[in-house]
Short mmCIF file of C-alpha atoms in Angstrom, two decimals:
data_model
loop_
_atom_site.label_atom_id
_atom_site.label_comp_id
_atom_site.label_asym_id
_atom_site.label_seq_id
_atom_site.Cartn_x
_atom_site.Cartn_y
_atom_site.Cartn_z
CA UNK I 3 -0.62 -46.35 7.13
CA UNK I 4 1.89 -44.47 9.34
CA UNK I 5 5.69 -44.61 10.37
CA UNK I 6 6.95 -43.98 14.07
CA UNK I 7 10.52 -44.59 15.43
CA UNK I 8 11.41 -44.46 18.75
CA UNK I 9 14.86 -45.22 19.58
CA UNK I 10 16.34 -46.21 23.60
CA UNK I 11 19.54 -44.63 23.94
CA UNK I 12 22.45 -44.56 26.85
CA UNK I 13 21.08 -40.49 27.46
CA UNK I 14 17.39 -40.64 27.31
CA UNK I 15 15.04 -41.54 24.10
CA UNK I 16 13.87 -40.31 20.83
CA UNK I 17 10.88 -40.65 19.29
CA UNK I 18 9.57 -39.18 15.93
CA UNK I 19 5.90 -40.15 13.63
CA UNK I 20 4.73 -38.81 11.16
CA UNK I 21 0.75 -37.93 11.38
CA UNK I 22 -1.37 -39.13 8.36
CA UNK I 23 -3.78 -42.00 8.50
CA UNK I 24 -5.25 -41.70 4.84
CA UNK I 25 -3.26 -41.33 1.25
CA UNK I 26 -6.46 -41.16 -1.05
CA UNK I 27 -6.15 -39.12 -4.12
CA UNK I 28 -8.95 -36.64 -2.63
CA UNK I 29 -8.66 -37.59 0.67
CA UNK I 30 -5.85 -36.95 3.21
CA UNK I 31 -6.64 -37.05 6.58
CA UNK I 32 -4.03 -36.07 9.91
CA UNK I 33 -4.08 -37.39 13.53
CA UNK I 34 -1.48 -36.99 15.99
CA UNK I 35 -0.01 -40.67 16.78
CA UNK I 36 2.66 -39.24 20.05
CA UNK I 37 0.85 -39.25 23.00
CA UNK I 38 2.64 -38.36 26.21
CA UNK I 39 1.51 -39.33 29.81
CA UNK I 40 3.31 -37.32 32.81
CA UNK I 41 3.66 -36.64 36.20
CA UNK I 42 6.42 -33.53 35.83
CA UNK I 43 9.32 -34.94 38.87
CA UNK I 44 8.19 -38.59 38.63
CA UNK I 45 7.37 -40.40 35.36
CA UNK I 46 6.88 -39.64 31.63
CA UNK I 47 5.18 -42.14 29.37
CA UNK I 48 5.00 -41.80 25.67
CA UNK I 49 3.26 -43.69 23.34
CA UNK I 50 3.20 -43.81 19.52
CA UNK I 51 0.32 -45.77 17.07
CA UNK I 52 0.00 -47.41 13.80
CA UNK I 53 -2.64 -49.26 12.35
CA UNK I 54 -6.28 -48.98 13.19
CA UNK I 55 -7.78 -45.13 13.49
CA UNK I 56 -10.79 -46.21 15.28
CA UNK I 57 -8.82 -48.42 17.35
CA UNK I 58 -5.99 -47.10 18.65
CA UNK I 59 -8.08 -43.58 19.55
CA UNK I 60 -10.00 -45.90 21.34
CA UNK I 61 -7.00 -47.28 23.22
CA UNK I 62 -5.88 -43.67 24.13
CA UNK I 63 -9.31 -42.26 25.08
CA UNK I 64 -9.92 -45.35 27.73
CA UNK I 65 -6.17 -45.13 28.81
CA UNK I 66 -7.04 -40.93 29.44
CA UNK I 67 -10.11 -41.45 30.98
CA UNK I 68 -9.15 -44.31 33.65
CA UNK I 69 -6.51 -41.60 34.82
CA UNK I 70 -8.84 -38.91 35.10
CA UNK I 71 -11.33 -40.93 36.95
CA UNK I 72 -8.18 -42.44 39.03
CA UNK I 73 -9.86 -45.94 37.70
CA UNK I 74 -7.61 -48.60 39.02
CA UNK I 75 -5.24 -49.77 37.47
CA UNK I 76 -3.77 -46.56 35.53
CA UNK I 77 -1.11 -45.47 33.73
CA UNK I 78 -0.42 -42.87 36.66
CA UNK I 79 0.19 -46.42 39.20
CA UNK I 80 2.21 -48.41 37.37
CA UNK I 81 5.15 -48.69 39.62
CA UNK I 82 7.61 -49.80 36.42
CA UNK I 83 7.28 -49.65 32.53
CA UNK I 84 6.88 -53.10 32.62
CA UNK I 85 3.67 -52.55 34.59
CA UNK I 86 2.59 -50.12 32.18
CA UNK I 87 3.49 -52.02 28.89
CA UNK I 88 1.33 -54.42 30.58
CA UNK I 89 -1.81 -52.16 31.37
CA UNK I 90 -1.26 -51.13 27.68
CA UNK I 91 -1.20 -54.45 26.40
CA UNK I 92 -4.19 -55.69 28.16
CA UNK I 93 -5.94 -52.12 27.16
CA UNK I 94 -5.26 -53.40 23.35
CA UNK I 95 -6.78 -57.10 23.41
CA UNK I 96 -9.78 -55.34 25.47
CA UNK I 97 -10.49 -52.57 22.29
CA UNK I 98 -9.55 -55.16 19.37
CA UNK I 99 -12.23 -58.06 21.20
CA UNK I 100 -14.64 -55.84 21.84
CA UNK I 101 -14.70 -53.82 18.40
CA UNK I 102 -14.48 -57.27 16.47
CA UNK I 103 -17.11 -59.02 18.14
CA UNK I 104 -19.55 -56.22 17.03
CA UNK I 105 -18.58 -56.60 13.66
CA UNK I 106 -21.60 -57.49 11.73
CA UNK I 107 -21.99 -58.53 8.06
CA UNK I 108 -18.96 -60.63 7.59
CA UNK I 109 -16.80 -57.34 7.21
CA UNK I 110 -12.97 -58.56 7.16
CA UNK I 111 -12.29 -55.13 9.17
CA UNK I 112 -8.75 -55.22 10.57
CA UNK I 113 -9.29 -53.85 14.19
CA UNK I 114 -5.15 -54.24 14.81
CA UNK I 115 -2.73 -52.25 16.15
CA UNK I 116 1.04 -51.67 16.93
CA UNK I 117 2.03 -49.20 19.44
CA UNK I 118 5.50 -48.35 20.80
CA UNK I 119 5.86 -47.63 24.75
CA UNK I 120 8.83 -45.41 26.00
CA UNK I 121 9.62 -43.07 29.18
CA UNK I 122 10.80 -43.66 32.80
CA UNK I 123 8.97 -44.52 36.15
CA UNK I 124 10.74 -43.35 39.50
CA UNK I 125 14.17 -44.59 40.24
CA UNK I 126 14.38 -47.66 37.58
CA UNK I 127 16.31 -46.75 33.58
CA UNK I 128 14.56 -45.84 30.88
CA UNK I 129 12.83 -48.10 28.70
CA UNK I 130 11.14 -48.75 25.83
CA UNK I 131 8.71 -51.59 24.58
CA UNK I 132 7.06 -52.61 20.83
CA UNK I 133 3.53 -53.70 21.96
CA UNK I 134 1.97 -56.27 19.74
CA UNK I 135 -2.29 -56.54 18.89
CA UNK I 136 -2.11 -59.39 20.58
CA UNK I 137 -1.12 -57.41 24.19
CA UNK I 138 2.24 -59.02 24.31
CA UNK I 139 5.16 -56.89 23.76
CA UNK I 140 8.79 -57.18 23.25
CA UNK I 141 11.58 -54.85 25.11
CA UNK I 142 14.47 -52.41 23.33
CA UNK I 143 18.03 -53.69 24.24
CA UNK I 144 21.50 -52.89 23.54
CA UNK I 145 21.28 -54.90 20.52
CA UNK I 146 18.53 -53.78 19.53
CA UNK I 147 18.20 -49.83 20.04
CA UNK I 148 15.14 -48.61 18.50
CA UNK I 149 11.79 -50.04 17.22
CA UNK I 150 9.76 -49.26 14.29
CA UNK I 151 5.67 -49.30 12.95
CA UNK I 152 4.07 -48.91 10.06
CA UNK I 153 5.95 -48.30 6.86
CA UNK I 154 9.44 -49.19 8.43
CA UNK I 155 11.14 -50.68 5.21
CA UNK I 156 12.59 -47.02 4.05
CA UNK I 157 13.50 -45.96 6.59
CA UNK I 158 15.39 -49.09 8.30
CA UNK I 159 18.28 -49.07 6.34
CA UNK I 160 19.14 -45.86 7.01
CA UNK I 161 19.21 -46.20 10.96
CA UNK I 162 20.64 -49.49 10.76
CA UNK I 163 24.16 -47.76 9.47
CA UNK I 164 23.72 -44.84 12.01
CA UNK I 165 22.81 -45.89 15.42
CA UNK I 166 24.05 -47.47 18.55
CA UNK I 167 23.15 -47.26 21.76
CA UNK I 168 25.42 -44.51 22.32
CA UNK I 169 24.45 -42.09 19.66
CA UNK I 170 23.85 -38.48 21.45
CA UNK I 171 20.23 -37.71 21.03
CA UNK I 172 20.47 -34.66 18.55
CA UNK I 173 22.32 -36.99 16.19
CA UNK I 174 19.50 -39.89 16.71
CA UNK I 175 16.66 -37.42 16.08
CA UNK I 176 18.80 -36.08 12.81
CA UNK I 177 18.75 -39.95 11.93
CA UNK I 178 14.84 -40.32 13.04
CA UNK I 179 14.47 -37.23 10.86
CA UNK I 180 15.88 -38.73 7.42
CA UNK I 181 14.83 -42.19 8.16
CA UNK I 182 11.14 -40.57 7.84
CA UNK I 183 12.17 -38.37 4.72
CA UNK I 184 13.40 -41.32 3.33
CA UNK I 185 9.80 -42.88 3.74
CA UNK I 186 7.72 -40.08 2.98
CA UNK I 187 10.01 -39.40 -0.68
CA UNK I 188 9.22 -43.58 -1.03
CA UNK I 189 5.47 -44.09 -0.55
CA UNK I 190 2.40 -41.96 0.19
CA UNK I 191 0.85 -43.02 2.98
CA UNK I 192 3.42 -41.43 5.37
CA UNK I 193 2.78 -37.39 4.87
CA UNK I 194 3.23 -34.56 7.50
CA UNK I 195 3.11 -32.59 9.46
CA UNK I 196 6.12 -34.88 12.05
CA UNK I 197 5.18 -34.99 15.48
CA UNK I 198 8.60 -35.29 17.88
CA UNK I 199 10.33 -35.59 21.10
CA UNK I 200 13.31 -36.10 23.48
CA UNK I 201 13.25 -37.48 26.33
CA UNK I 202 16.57 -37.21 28.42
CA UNK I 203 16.86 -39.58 30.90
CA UNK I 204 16.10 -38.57 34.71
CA UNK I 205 14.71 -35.44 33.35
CA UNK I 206 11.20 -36.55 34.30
CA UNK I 207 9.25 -33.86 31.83
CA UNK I 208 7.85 -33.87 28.40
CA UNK I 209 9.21 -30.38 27.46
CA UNK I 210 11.46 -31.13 24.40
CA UNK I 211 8.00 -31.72 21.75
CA UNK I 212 7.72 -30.27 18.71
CA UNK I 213 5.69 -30.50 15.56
CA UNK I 214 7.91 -30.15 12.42
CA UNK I 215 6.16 -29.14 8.98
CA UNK I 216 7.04 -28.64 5.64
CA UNK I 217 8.40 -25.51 5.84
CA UNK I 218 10.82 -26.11 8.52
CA UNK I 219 13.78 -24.82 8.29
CA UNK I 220 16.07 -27.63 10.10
CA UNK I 221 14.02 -30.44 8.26
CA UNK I 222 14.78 -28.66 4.75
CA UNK I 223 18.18 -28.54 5.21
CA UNK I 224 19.00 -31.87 6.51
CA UNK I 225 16.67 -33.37 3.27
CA UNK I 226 18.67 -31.41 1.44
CA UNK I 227 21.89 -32.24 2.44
CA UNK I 228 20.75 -36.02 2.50
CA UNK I 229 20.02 -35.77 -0.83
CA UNK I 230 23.09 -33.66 -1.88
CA UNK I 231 25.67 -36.29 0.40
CA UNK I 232 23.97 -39.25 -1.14
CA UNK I 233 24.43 -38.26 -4.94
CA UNK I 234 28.07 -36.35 -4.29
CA UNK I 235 28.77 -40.43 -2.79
CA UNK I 236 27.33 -41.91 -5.49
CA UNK I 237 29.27 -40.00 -8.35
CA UNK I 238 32.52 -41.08 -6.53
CA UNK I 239 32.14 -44.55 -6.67
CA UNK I 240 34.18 -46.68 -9.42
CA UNK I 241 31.98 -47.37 -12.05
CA UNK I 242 30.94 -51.04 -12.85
CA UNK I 243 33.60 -52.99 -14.52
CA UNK I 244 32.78 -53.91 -18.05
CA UNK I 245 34.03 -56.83 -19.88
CA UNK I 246 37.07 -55.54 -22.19
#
């Protein structure tokens, strides 16, 4: 299991994920689910994973290697984000068919996959686009601002009472930032290190990536104050009214 957020914005795009793929008691196992796609001056693509290890690595190598052999079509053509949610899509049902109809032994192996789709192509906005195992996809609007996989039911709530689409990005990657905490305090199979980025729109680069771990100082703090604001709140509330 995983959790990555990526939230569309009126100043560019967000996107945070956390990076473990197994929660066993003796085995824990970390793989980088952000994968960015660029042409530095013309188009930045970035795409986060849940679900499937096998699959979606195999979705990422094919999508890599059809650039660098300038296979047709690419990533690196697509004249919109539409045309490259769609390359992705198709990319998807192409892995999940193939790997399942090699499945042998009547294994029930679940070969599915989310993946989330942001960045900007040329002279069109921003975008951003939940892409289903099935190769269809759904796009981000004003109503709704950001998308979730994985283990989204922590971490929702929290983002739900924050953001809008005109939330400055340093405040939406504070609220990326907690909604994860949130998770990771809630269930195990969301662990570090955090893989994250902003995108500003018509910036055209990748620069603004970082990997946060446990020992970050920004991410301490902000848990901390979390924690601290949410039980100072709590204590002022009126207490329950009891039956006199």
């Amino acid at each position: 299991m995983t959790y990555c957020v990526a939230m569309r914005l009126r100043d560019g795009l967000v996107f945070a994920s956390d990076s473990r793929t197994n929660a066993g008691v003796d085995h824990i196992a970390t793989f980088k689910k952000l994968h960015v796609f660029q042409r530095e001056g013309e188009r930045v693509l970035v795409i986060q994973s849940a679900g499937n290890l096998a699959t979606t690595q195999s979705i990422i190598s094919l999508l890599t290697s059809r650039i660098e052999s300038q296979q047709t079509p690419n990533l690196m053509q697509a004249e919109t984000m539409y045309d490259a949610a769609t390359l992705i899509g198709e990319t998807v049902r192409e892995v999940i068919h193939r790997d399942s109809k090699a499945q042998q032994n009547g294994s029930n192996t679940n070969f599915g996959c989310n993946m989330l789709l942001g960045g900007q192509i040329g002279n069109e906005e921003h975008r951003l686009f939940h892409i289903y195992q099935e190769g269809n996809f759904i796009e981000s609007t004003n109503d709704t601002p950001y998308f979730q996989i994985g283990e989204s039911k922590y971490g929702k709530p929290i983002i739900d009472r924050v953001l809008t689409p005109d939330t400055p990005l340093e405040q939406a990657m504070c609220c990326a930032l907690i909604s994860i905490d949130s998770t990771l305090r809630s269930n195990l199979s969301v662990g570090m290190p955090l893989d994250v980025m902003i995108y500003r729109r018509e910036s055209f680069h990748a620069r603004e990536q970082q990997r946060i771990i446990e020992s970050d100082p920004y991410f301490i703090a902000i848990r901390k104050a979390w924690s601290e604001g949410l039980l100072n709140t709590f204590r002022q509330l009126t207490p329950f009214p009891t039956q006199p």
